[in-house]
Coordinates of C-alpha atoms and ligand atoms in Angstrom, one line a residue:
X67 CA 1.5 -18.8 13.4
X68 CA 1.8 -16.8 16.6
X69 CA 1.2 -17.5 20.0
X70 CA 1.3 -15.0 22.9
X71 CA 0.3 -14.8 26.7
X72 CA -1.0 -12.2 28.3
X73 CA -0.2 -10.1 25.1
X74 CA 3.0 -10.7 25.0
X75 CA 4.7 -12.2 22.0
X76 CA 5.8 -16.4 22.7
X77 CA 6.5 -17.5 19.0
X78 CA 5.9 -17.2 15.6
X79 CA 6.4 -19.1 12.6
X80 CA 5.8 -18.8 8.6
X81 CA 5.6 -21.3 6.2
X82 CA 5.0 -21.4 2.3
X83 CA 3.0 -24.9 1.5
X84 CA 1.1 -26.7 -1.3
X85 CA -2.6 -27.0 -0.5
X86 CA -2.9 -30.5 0.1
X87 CA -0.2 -29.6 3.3
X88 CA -2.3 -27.1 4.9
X89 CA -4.1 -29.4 7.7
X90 CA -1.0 -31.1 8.7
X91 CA 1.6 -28.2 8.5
X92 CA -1.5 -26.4 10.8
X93 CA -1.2 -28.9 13.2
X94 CA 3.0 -28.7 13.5
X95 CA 2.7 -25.0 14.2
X96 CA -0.2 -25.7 17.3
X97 CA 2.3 -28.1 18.6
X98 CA 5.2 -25.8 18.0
X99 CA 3.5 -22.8 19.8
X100 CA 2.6 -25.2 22.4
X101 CA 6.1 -26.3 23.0
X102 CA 7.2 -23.0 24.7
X103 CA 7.7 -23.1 28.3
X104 CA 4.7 -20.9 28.9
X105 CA 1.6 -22.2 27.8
X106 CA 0.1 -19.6 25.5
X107 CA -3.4 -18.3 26.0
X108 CA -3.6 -17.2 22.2
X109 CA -2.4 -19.5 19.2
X110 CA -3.7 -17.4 15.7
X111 CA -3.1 -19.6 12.4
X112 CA -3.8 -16.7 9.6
X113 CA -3.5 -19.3 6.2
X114 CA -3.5 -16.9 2.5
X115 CA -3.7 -18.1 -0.2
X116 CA -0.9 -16.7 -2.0
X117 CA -3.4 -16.7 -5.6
X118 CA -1.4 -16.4 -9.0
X119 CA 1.5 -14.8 -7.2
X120 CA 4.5 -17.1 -7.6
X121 CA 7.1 -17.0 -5.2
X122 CA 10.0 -15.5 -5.9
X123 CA 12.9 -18.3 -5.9
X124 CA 16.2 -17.2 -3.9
X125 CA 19.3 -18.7 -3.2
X126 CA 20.1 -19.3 0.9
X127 CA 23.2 -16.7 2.3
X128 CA 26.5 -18.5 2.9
X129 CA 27.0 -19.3 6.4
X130 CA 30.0 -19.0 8.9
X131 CA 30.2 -18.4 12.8
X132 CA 32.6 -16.4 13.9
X133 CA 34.0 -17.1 17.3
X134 CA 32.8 -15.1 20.4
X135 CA 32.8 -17.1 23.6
X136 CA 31.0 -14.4 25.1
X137 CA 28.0 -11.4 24.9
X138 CA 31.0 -9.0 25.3
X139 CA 32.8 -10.9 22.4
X140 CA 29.8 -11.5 20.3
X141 CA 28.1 -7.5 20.6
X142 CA 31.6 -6.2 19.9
X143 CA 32.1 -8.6 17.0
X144 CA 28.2 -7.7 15.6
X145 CA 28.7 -4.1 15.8
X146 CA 31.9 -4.5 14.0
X147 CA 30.2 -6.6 11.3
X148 CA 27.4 -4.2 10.8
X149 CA 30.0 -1.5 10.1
X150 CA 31.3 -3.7 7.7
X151 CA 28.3 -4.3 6.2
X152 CA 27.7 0.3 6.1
X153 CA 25.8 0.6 9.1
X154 CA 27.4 3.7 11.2
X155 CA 28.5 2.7 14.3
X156 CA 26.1 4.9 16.4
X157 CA 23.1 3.4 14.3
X158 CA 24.6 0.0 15.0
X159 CA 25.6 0.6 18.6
X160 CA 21.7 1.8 19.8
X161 CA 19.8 -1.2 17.8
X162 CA 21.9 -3.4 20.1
X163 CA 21.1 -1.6 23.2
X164 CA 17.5 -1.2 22.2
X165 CA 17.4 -5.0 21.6
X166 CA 19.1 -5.7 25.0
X167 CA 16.7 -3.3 26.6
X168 CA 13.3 -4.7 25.1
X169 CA 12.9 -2.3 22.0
X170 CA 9.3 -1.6 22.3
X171 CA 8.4 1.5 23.8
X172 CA 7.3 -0.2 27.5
X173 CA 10.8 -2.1 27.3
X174 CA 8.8 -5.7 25.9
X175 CA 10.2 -7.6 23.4
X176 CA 8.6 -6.7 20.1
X177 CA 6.8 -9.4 17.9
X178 CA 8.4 -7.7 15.2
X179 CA 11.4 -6.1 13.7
X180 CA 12.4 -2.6 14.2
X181 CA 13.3 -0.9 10.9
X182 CA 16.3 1.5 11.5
X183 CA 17.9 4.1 9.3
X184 CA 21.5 2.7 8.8
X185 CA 23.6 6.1 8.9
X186 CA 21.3 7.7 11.8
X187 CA 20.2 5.3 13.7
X188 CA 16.2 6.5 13.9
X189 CA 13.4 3.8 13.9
X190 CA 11.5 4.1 10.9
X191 CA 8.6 0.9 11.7
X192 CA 5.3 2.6 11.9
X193 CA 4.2 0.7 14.9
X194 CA 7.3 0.5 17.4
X195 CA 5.2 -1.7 20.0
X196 CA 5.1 -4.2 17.2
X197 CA 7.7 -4.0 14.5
X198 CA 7.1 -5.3 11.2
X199 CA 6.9 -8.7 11.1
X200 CA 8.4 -11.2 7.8
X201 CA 6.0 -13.1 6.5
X202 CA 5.9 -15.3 3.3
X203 CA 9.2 -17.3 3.3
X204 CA 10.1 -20.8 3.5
X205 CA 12.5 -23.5 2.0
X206 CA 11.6 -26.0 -0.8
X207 CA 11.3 -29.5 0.0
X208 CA 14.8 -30.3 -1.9
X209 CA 16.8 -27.0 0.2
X210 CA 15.3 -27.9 3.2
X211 CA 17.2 -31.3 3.4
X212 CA 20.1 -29.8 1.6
X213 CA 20.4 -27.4 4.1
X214 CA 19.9 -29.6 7.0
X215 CA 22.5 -31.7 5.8
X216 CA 25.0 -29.0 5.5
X217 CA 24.3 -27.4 8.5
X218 CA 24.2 -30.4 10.6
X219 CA 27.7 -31.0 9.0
X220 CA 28.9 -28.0 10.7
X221 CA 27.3 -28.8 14.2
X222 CA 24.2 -26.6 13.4
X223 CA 21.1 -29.1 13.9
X224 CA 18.6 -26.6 15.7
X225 CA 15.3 -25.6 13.6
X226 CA 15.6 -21.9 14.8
X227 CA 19.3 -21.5 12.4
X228 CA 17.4 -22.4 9.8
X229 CA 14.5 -20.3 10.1
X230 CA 16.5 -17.9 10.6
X231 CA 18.6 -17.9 7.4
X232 CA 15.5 -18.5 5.6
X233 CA 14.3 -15.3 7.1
X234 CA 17.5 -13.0 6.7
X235 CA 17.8 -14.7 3.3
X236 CA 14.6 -12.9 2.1
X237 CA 15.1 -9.6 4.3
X238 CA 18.5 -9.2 2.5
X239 CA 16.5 -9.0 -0.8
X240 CA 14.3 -6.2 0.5
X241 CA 14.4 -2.9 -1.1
X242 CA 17.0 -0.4 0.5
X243 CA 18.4 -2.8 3.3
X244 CA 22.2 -2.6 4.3
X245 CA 22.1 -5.2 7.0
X246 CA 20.2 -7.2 9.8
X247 CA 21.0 -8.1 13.3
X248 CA 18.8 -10.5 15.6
X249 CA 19.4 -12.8 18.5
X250 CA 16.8 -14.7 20.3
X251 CA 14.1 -13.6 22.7
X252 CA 14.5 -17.7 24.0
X253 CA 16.5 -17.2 27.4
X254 CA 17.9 -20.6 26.4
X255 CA 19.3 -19.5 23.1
X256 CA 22.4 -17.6 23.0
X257 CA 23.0 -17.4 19.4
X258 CA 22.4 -14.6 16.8
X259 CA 23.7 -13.1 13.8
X260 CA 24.4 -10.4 11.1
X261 CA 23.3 -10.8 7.8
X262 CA 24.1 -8.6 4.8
X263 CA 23.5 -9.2 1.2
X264 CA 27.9 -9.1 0.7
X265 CA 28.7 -11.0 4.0
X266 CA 25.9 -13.1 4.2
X267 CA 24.6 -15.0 7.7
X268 CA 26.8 -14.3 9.8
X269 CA 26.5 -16.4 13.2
X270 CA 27.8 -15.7 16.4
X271 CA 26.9 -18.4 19.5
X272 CA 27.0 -15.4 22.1
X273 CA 25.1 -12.2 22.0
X274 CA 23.3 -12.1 25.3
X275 CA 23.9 -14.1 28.5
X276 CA 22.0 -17.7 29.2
X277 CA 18.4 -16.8 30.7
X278 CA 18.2 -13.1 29.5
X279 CA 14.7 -13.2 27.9
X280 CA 15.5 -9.8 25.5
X281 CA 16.1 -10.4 21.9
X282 CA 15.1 -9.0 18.6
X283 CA 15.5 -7.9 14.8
X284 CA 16.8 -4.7 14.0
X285 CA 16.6 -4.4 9.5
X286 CA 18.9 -1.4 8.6
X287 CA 18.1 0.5 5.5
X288 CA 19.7 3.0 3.6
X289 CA 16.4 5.8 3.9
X290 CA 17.7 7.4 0.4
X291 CA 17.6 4.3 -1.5
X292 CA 13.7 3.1 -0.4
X293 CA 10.4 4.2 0.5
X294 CA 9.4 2.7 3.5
X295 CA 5.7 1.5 2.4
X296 CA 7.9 -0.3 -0.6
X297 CA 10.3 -2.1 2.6
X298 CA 7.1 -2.8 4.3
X299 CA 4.9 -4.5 1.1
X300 CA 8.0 -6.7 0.6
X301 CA 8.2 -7.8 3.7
X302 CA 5.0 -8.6 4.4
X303 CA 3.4 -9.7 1.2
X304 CA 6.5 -10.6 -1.0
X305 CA 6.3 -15.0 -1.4
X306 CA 9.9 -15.9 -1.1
X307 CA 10.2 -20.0 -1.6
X308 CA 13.9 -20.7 -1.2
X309 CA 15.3 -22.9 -3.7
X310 CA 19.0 -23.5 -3.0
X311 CA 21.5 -23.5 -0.2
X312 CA 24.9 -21.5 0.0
X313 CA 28.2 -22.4 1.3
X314 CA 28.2 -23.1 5.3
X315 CA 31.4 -22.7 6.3
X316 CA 33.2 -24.1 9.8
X317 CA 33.8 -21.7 12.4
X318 CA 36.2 -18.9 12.2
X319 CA 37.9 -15.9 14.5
X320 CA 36.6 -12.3 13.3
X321 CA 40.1 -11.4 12.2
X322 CA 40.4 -14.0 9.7
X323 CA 37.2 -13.0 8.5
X324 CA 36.9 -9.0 8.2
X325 CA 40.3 -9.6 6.6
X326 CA 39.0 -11.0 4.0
X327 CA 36.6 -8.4 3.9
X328 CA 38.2 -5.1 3.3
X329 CA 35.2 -2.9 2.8
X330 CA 35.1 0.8 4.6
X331 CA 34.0 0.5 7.9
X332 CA 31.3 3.1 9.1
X333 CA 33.0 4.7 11.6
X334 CA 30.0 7.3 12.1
Ligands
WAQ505 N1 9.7 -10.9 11.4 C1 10.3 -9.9 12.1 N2 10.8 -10.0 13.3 C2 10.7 -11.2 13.9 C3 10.0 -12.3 13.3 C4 9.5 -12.1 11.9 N3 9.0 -13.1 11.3 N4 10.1 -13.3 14.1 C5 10.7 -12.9 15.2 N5 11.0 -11.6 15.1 C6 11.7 -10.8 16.1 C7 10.9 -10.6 17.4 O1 11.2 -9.3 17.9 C8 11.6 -11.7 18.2 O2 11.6 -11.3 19.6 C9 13.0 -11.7 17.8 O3 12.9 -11.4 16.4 C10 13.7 -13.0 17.9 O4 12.8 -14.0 17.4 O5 22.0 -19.2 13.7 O6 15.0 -17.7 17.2 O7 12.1 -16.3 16.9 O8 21.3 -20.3 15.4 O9 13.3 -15.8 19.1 C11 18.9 -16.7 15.8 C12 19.5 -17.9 15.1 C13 17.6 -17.2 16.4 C14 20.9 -18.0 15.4 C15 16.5 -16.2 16.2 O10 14.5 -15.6 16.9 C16 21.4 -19.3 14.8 C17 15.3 -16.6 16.8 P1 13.1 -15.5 17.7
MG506 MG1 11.2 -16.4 20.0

């Protein structure tokens, strides 16, 4: 689903369902994209069948927050993250200025993700007013409520953590990628994360200020390990049904964390 207004991007959502769901998982996503504070003037439903191809079953990241009170707090501890995770720091420190900016080229948020080349930093998506958008991902049945429950044990009971893992969960199985980094385009919604395939989700409550309405996905790749039509066919087209939760853990300071963590930092 997507819903927009006046062009611009409102929401989106993906979903993986049996047939017999279709009309009733149809008529969530309306009344999601119709929850939105602006009333959209376009609501598309594109429904594929996804054929003979079986989704490929993947296990959910782990999960831990990392304390940051603040943006400040919560930028500084993302860029260090992605360091971690062997993004250079120039690479990392312009996708979060890009995102804070609007990253499409007329400064809009993008309905999409920006696909940027870990070490220097370049956009790589084909269409930078749109990004490339994840498509094809969704929890079982049985992880969904396994997931619920052990988020919610952890104080994490808002639908948008969980699309989210499902989505980093799949991105970090793309071809070539060394890390993501989103937070919200919701002025209401603070939170965003890192996610690599050796750190996992990692959340952070703060990366932008209450009622900032800038947010977005940066996907860092390594541009010697992938060919960018094989990034894009994955994650566009790739089914990815996930199958079984990770290890959410309570809330932690950075320090405790990267300590136990001791990979080079990318201090490029
Ligand atoms: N594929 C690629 N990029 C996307 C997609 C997608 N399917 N959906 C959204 N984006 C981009 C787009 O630029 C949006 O502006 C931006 O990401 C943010 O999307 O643990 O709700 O749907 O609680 O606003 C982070 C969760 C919430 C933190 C992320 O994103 C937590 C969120 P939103
Ligand atoms: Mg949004």
């Amino acid at each position: 689903m997507h819903a927009s207004h006046h062009k611009q991007h409102l929401s989106g959502a993906e979903r993986i369902v049996a047939a017999e769901k279709i009309e009733s998982v149809a008529t969530e996503l309306v009344q999601r994209a119709q929850s939105k504070g602006c009333p959209p003037d376009r609501i598309s439903i594109t429904i594929d069948a996804l054929g003979d191809r079986m989704p490929r079953a993947l296990q959910a990241l782990d999960v831990i927050t990392l304390t940051a009170p603040d943006s400040d707090s919560g930028r500084s501890i993302a860029l260090t993250a992605l360091q971690h995770a062997g993004v250079s720091f120039h690479a990392a420190r312009k996708a979060i200025t890009d995102i804070s900016r609007g990253a499409s080229p007329s400064g809009q948020v993008m309905r999409g993700a920006m696909i940027v080349d870990a070490e220097s930093g370049s956009r790589l998506e084909p269409d930078q007013e749109r990004g490339v958008r994840a498509s094809r991902f969704d929890w079982s049945d049985e992880a969904k409520d396994d997931i619920k429950r052990k988020l919610s044990a952890i104080g994490l009971m808002h639908f948008r953590t969980r699309e989210a893992l499902a989505l980093a969960t799949k991105i970090t199985h793309a071809p070539g990628i060394v890390a993501e980094l989103c937070w919200s385009d919701d002025p209401e919604y603070t939170a965003g994360y890192v996610a690599s395939p050796g750190m996992g989700y990692v959340r952070l409550s703060h990366l932008k200020k209450s009622g900032d309405s800038n947010g977005g996905r940066a996907f860092f790749v390594n541009a010697e390990s992938f060919t960018l039509a094989e990034f894009i066919e994955y994650v566009h087209q790739e089914p990815v049904l996930i199958v079984e939760t990770g290890n959410c853990r309570q809330e932690t300071t950075a320090e405790i964390f990267f300590a136990g963590h001791p990979t080079h930092l990318n201090t490029r």
